[in-house]
Tab-separated table of C-alpha atoms in Angstrom:
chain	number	residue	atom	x	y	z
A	1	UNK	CA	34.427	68.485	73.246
A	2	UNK	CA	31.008	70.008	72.845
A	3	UNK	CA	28.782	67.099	73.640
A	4	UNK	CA	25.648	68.983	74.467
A	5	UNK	CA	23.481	68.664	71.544
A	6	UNK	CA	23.933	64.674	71.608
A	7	UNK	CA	22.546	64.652	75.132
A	8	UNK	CA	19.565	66.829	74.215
A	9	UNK	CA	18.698	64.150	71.781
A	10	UNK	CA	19.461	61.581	73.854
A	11	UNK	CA	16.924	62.772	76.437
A	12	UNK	CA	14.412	64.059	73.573
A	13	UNK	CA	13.659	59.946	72.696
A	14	UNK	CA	13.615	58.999	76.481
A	15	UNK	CA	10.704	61.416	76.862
A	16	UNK	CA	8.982	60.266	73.740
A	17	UNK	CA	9.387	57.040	74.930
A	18	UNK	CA	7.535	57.625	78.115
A	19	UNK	CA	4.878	59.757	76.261
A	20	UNK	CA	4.162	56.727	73.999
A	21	UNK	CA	3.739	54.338	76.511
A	22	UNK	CA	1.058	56.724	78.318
A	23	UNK	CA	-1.511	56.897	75.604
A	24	UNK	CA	-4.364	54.694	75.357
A	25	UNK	CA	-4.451	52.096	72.964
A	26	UNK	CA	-6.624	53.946	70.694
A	27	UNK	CA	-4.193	56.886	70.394
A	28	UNK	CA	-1.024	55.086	70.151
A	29	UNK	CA	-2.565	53.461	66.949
A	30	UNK	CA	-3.491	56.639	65.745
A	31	UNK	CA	-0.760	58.447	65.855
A	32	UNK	CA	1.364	55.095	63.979
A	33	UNK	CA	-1.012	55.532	61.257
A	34	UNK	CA	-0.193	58.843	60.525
A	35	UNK	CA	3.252	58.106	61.214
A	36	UNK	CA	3.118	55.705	58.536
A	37	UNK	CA	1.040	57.771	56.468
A	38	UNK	CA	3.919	60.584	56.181
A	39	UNK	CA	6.508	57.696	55.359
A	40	UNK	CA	4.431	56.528	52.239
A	41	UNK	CA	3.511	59.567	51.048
A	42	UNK	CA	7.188	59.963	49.499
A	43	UNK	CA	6.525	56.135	48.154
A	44	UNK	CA	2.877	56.780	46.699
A	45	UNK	CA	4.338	60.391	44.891
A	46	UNK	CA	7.315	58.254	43.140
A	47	UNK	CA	5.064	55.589	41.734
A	48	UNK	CA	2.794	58.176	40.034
A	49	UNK	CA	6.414	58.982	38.013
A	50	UNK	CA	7.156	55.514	37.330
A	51	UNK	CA	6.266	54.345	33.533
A	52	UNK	CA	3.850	51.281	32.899
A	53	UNK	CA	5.076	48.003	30.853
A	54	UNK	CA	5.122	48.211	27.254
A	55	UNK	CA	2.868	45.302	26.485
A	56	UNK	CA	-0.226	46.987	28.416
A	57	UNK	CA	-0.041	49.635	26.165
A	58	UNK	CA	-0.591	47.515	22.823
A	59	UNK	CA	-3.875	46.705	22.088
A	60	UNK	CA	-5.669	43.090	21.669
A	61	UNK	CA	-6.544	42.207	17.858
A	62	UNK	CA	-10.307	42.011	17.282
A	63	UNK	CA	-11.474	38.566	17.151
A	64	UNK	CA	-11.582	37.789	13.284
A	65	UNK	CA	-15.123	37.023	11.766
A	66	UNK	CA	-16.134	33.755	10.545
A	67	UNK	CA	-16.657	32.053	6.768
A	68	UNK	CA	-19.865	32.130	5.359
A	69	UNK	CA	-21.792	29.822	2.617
A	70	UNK	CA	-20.348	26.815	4.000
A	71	UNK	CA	-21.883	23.966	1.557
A	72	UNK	CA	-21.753	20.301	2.707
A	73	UNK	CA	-22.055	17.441	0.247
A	74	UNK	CA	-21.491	13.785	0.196
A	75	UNK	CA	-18.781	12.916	-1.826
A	76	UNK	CA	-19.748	10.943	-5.114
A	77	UNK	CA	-18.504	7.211	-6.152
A	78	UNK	CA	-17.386	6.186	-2.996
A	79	UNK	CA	-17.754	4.008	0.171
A	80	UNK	CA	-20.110	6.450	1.946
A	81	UNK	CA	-17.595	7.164	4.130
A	82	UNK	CA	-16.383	10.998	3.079
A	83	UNK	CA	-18.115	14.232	3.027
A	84	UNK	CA	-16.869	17.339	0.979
A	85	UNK	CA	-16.785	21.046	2.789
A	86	UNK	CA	-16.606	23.666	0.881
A	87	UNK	CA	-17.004	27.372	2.674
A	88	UNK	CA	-16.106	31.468	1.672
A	89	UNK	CA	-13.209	32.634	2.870
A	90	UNK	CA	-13.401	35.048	6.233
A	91	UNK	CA	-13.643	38.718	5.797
A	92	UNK	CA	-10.587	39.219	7.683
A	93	UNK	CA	-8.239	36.240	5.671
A	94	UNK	CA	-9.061	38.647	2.530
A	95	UNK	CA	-6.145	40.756	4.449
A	96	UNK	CA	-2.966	40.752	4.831
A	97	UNK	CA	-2.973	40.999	8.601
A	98	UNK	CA	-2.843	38.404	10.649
A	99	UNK	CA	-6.185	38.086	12.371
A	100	UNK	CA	-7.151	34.838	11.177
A	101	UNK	CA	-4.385	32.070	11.082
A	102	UNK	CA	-6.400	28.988	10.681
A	103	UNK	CA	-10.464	27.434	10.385
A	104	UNK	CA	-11.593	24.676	12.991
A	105	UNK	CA	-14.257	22.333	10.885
A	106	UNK	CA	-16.493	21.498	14.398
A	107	UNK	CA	-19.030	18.567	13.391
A	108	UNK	CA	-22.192	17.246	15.820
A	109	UNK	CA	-24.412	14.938	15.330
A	110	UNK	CA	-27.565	17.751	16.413
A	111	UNK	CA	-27.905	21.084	14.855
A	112	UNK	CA	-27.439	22.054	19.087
A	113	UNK	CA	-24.395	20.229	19.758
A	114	UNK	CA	-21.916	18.764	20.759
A	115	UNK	CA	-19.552	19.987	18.755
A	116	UNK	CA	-16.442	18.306	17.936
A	117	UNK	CA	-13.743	19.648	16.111
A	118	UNK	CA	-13.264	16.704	13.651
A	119	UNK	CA	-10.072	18.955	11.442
A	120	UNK	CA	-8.262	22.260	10.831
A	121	UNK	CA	-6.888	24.086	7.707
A	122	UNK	CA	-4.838	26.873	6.819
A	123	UNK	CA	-5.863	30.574	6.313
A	124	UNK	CA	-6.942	31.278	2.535
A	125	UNK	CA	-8.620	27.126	2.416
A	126	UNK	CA	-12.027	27.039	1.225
A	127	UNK	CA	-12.606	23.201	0.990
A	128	UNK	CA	-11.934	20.188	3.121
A	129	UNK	CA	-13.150	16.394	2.726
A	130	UNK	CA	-14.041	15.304	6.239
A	131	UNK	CA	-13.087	11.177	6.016
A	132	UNK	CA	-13.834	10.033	9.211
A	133	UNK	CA	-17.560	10.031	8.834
A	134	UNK	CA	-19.780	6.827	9.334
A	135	UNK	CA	-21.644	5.291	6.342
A	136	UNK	CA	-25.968	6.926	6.577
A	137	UNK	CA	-25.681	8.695	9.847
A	138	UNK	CA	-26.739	12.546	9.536
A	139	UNK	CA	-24.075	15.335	10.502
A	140	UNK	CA	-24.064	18.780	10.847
A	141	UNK	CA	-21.345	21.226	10.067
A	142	UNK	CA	-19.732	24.286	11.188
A	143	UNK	CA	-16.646	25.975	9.946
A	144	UNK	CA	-14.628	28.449	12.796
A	145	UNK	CA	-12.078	31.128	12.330
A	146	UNK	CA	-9.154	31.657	14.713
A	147	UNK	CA	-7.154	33.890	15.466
A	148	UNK	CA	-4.683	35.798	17.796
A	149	UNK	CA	-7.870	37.497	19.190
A	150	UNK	CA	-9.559	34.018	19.848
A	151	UNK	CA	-11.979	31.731	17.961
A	152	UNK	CA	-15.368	32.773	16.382
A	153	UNK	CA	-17.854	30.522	15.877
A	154	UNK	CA	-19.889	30.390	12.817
A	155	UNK	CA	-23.233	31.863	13.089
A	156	UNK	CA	-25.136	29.179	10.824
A	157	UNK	CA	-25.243	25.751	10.836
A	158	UNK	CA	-25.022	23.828	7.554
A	159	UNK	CA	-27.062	20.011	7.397
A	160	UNK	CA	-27.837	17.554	7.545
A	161	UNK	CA	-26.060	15.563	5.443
A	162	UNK	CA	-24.754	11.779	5.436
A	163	UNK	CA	-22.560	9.482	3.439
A	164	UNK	CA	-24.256	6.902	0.911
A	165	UNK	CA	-22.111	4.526	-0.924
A	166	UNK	CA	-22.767	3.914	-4.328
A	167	UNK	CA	-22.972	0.546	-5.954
A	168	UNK	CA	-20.969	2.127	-9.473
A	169	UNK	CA	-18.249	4.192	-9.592
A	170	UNK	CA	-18.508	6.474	-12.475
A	171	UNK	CA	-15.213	6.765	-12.670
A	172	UNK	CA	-14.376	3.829	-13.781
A	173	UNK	CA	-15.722	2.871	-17.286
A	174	UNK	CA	-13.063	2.708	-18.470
A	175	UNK	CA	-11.578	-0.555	-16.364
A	176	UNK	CA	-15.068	-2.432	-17.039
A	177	UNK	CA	-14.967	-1.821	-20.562
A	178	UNK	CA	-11.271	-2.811	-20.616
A	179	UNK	CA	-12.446	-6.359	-18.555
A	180	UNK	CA	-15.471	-7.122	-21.030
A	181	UNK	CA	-12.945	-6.574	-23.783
A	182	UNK	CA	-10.492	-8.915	-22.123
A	183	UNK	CA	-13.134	-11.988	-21.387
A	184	UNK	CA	-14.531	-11.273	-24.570
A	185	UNK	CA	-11.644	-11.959	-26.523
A	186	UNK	CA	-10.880	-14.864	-23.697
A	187	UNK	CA	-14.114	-16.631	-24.444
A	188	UNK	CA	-14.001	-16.623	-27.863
A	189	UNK	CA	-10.306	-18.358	-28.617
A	190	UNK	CA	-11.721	-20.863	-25.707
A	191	UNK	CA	-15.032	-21.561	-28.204
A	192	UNK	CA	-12.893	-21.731	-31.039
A	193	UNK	CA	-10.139	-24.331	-29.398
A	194	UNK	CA	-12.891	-26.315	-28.361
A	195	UNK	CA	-14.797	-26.342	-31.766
A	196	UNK	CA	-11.309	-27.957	-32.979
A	197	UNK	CA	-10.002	-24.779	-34.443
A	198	UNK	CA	-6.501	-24.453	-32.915
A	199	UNK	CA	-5.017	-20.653	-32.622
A	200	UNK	CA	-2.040	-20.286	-33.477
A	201	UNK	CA	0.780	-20.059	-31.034
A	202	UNK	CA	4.472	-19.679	-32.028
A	203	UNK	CA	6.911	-22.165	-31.299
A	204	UNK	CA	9.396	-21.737	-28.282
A	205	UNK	CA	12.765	-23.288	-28.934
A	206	UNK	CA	12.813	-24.401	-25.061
A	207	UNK	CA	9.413	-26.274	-25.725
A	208	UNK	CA	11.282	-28.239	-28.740
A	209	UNK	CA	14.290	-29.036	-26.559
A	210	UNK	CA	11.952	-30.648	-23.630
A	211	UNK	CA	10.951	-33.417	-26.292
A	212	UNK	CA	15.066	-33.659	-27.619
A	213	UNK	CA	16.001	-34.201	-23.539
A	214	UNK	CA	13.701	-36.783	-23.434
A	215	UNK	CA	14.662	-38.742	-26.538
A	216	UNK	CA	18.251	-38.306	-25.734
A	217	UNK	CA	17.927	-39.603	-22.327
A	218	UNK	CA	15.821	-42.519	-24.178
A	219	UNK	CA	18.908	-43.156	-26.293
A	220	UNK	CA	21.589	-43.376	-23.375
A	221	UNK	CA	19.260	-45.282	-21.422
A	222	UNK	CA	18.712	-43.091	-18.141
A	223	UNK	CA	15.667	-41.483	-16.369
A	224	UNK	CA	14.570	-37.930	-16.390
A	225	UNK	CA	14.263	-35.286	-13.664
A	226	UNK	CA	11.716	-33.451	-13.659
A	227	UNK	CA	11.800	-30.351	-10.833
A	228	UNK	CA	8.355	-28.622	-10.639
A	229	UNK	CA	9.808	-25.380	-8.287
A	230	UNK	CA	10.165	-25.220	-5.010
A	231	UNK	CA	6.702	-23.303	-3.798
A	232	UNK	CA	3.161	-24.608	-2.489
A	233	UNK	CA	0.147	-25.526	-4.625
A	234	UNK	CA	-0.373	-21.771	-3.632
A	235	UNK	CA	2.312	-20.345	-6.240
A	236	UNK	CA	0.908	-20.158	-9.959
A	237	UNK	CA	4.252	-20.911	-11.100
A	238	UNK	CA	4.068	-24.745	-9.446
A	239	UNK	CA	0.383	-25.196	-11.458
A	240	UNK	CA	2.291	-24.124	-14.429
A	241	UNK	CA	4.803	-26.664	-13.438
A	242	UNK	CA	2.664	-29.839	-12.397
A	243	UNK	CA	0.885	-28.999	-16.000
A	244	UNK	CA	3.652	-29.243	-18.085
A	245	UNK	CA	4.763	-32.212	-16.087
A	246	UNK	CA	2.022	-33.652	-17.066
A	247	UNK	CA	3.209	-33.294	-20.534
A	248	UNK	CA	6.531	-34.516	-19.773
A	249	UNK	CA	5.343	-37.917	-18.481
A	250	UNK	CA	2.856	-38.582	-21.475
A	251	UNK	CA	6.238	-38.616	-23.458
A	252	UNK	CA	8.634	-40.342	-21.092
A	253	UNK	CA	6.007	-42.836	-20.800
A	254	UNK	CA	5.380	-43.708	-25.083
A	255	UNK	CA	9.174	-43.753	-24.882
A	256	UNK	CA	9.722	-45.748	-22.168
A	257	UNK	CA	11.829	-43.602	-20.036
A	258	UNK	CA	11.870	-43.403	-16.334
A	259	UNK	CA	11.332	-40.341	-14.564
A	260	UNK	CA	12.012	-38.934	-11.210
A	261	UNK	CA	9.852	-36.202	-9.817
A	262	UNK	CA	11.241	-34.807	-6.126
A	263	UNK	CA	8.343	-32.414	-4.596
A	264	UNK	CA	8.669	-29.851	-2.232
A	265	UNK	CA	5.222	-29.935	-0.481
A	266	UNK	CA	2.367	-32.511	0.299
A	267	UNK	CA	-0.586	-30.665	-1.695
A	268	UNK	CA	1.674	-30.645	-4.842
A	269	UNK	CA	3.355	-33.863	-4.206
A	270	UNK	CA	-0.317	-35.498	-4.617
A	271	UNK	CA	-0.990	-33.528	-7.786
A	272	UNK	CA	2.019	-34.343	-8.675
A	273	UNK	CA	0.546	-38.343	-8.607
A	274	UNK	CA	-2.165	-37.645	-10.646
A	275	UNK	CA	-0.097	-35.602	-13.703
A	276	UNK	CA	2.346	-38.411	-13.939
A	277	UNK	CA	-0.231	-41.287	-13.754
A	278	UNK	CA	-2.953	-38.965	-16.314
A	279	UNK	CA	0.464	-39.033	-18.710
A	280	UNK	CA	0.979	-42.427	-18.531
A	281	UNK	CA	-2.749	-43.344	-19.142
A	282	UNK	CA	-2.786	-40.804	-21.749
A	283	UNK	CA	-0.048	-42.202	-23.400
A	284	UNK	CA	-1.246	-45.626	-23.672
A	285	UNK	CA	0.317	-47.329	-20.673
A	286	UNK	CA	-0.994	-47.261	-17.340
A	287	UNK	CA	0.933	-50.292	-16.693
A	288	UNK	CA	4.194	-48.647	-16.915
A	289	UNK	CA	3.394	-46.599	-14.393
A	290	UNK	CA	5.774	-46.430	-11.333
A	291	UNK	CA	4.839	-44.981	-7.713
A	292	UNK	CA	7.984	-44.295	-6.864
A	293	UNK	CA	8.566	-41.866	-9.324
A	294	UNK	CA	7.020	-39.009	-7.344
A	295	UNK	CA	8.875	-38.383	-3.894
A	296	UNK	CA	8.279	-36.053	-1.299
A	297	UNK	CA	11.546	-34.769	-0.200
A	298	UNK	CA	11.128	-32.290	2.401
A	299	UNK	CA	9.847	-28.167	2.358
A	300	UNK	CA	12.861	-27.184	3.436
A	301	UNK	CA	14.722	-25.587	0.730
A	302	UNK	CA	18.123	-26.647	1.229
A	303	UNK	CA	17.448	-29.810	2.606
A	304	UNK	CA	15.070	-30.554	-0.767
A	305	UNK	CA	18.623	-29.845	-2.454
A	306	UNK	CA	20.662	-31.648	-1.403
A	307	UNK	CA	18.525	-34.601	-1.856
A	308	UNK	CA	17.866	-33.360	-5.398
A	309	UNK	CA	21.766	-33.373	-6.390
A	310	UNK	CA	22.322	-36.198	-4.744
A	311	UNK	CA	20.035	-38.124	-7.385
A	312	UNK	CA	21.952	-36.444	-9.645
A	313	UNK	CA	25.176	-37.274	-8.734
A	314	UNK	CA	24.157	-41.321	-8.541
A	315	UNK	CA	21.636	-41.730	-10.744
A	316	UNK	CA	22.821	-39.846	-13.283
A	317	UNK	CA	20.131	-38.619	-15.515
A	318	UNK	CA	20.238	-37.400	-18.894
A	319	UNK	CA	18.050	-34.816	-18.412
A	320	UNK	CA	17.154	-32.401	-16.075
A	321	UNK	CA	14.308	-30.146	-16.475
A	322	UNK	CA	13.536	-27.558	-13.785
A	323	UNK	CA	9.713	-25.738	-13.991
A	324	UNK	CA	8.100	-23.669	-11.544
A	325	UNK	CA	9.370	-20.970	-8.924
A	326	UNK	CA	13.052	-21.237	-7.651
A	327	UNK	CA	14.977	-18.865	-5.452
A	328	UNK	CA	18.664	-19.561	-4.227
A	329	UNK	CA	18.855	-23.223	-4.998
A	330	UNK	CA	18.276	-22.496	-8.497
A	331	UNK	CA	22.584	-21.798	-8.637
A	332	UNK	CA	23.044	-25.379	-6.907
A	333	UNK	CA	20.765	-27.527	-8.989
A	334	UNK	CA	21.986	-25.444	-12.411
A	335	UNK	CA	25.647	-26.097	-12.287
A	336	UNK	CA	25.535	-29.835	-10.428
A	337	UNK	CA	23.094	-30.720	-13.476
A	338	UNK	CA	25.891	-29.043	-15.983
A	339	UNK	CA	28.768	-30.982	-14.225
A	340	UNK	CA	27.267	-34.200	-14.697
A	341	UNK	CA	27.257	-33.509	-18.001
A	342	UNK	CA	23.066	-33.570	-18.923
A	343	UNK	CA	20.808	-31.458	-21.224
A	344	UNK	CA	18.761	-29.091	-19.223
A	345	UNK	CA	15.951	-27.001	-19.606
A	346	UNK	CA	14.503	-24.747	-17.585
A	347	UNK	CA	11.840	-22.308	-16.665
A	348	UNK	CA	10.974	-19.496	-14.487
A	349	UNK	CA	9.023	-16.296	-13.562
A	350	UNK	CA	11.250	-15.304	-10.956
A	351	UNK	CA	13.549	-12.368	-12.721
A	352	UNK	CA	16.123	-12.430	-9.792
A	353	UNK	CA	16.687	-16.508	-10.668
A	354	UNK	CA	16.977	-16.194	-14.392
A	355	UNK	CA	20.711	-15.340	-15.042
A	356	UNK	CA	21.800	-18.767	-13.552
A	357	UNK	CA	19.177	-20.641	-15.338
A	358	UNK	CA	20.230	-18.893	-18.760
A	359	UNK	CA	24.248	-19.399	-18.044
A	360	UNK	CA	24.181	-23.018	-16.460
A	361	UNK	CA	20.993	-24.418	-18.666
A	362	UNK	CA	20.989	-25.397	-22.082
A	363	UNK	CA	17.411	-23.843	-22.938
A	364	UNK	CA	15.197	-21.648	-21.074
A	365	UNK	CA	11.947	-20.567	-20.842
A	366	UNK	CA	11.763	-16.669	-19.998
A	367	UNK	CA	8.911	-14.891	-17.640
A	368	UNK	CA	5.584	-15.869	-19.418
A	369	UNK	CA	7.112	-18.426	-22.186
A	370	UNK	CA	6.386	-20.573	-18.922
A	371	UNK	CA	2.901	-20.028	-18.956
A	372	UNK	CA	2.688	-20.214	-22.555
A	373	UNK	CA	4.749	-23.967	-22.713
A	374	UNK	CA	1.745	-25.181	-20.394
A	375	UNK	CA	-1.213	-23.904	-22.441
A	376	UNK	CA	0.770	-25.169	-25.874
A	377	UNK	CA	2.183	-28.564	-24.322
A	378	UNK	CA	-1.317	-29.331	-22.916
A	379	UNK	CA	-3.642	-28.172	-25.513
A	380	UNK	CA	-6.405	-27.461	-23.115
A	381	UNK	CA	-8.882	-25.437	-24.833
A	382	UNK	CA	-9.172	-23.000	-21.944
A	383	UNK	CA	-5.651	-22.656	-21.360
A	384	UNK	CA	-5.275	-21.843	-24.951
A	385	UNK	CA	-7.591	-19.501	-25.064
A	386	UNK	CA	-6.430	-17.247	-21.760
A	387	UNK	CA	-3.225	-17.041	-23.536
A	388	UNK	CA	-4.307	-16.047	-27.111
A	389	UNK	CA	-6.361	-13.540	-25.078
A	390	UNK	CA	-4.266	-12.092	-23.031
A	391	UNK	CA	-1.830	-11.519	-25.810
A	392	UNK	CA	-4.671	-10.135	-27.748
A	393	UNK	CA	-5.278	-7.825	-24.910
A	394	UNK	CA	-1.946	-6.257	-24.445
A	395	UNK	CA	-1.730	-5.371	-28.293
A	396	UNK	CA	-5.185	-3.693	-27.381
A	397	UNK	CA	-3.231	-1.535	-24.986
A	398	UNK	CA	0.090	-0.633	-26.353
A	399	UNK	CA	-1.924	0.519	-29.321
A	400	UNK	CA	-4.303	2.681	-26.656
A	401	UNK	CA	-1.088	3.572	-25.332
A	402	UNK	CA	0.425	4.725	-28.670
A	403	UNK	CA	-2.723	6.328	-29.473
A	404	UNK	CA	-3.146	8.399	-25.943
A	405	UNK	CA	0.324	10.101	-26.574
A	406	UNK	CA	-0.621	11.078	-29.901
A	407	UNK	CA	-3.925	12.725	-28.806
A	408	UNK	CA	-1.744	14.455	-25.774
A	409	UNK	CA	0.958	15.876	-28.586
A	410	UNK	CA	-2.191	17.183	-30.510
A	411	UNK	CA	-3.874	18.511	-27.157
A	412	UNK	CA	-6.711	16.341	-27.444
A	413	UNK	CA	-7.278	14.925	-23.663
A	414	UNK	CA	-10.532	13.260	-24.257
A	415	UNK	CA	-9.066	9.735	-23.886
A	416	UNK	CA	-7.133	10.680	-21.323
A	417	UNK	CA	-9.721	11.938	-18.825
A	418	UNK	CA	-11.842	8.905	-19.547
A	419	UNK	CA	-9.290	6.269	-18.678
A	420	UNK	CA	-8.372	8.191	-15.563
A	421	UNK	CA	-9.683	6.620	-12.101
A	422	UNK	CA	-10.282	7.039	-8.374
């Protein structure tokens, strides 16, 4: 086999070998470094062919320039506490590229800085209402555009300006004029109940039947309960209550009835005391008076109750009349007082409560009726008169009301505008 060539090659490296390990230092470093050189000159010749990434060949937007006229003011009938922006649009958000996407609205305290930004809007905004300013401290504004090509800062400075509040709201003239109409007409059905000129006040049917109860529980010879509602002194329903009671014990006492009064609470168990001892003594007979004739039963609702039907179930009383705020018991105390067979009449604001007052309950007093049976039981001039004025009042504004959509059909948005707030 021709092996001859293989040895020459064999014996070509051991002599290089040798050669290598002869030179200096110096030259054996020279000659790798051209060695190497000649191996990367291949490498260096193919990168000048290869192609660079897409990306670096797209260039960056131009940073968009900012708004200009930016006005700052403080916003009118308020709290001091808002301040209105309003600014031209940048050059560049005229376009329909995208070079800017959004304003920064930077605030400091010094025309120098810090700057904060305090909000940011849309492209194509021109106004802003900063509402996180502090009542008479001075602020100055700047408004930034941004963009893909980064954020420009505006080259003016707009302030100072501050936030004053403003003792009247211009606004609204319309809700003072609608209040000075309302006392107005308050005032002068109080004057003319006190001068002895009673307005007039239409007769409720469950007001009538309070005064039948009590003379047919006269007749049969049994007491009558009186439930004032369930709620604190705090309620307005339980004053409406303890009034009419009030009322109610003025007549059980010239008829010589007993009555029962369970209370909830202790603030309107003790008025409670005082209306049924003022009827009495209004009545005539202070003597007749019984203390026992006001309990306190207990806040909680069901335990108040079950206490309550249990005096109906063995006393037995001929009539039951239920005033003030109720919630669930109002279902209990209804149907036990129908199933021992006594008149009842009741009365409530409470819309949820009224369908088992109107089903179980002889008579009943409906939302405001309630209000209105303590002004016309009573007589008090000044309950009289907030009643005849407040029914005064709402005829004042369904006919606004009726009169508004008229001018609206007609295009006429004068009234409108002025009874509009903020």
């Amino acid at each position: 086999m021709p092996r001859g060539p293989r040895r020459e090659r064999s014996r070509f490296r051991v002599f290089a070998l040798i050669a290598l390990t002869s030179l200096t230092p110096a030259a054996a470093m020279a000659a790798g470094s051209a060695a190497a050189a000649r191996t990367a000159a291949p490498a260096d010749s193919l990168s000048a062919h290869v192609a660079l990434p897409a990306e670096s060949l797209v260039a960056r937007p131009p940073a968009p320039r900012p708004p200009s006229g930016l006005v700052a003011n403080d916003v009118p009938n308020d709290a001091g506490q808002a301040i209105q922006l309003e600014w031209k649009l940048s050059p560049d958000d005229a376009t329909t590229s995208a070079i800017v996407t959004q304003y920064f609205l930077a605030r400091s305290e010094t025309p120098g800085g810090p700057w904060a930004v305090v909000d940011s809007v849309a492209r194509g905004t021109t106004s802003k209402v900063d509402q996180t300013v502090d009542r008479n401290v001075d602020y100055f504004y700047r408004v930034d555009a941004v963009g893909p090509g980064g954020r420009t800062e505006a080259g003016s400075v707009t302030g100072p300006v501050r936030g004053v509040s403003q003792w009247i709201n211009s606004t609204r003239w319309s809700v003072l004029t609608g209040c000075i109409v309302f006392f107005a007409f308050v005032l002068y059905y109080i004057a003319s109940a006190q001068s002895g000129k009673k307005p007039f006040v239409r007769r409720i049917p469950g007001i009538d039947a309070i005064e039948e109860a009590i003379g047919r529980a006269t007749e049969m010879g049994r007491p009558v309960l009186y439930v004032p509602g369930i709620q604190d002194i705090s309620d307005i329903q339980t004053v409406a209550g303890l009034v009419i009671l009030e009322s109610v014990a003025k007549l059980t006492a010239r008829y010589e009835t007993p009555i029962i009064v369970p209370v909830t609470y202790p603030i309107p168990f003790t008025i409670a005391e005082e209306m049924v001892k003022g009827g009495y003594l209004h009545a005539g007979r202070p003597e007749s008076y019984d203390p026992n004739s006001v309990r306190f039963v207990s806040p909680e609702q069901f335990a108040y109750v079950a206490s309550v039907t249990g005096v109906m179930l063995r006393d037995r009383p001929a009539a039951h009349i239920f005033m003030g705020s109720f919630f669930a018991e109002s279902l209990l105390l209804a149907e036990t007082g129908f199933a021992t067979g006594a008149i009842q009449v009741a009365g409530t604001a409470n819309v949820h409560q009224l369908p088992f007052f109107v089903v179980a309950c002889d008579y009943t007093l409906i939302g405001e009726e309630l209000y209105a049976a303590s002004a016309y039981l009573s007589g008090e001039p000044k309950l009289v008169g907030s009643l005849k004025g407040a029914d005064l009042m709402k005829l004042l504004i369904l006919g606004t009301v009726l009169i508004g959509c008229l001018l609206e059909t007609l295009n006429v948005h004068g009234l409108t505008t002025w009874m509009v707030t903020q």
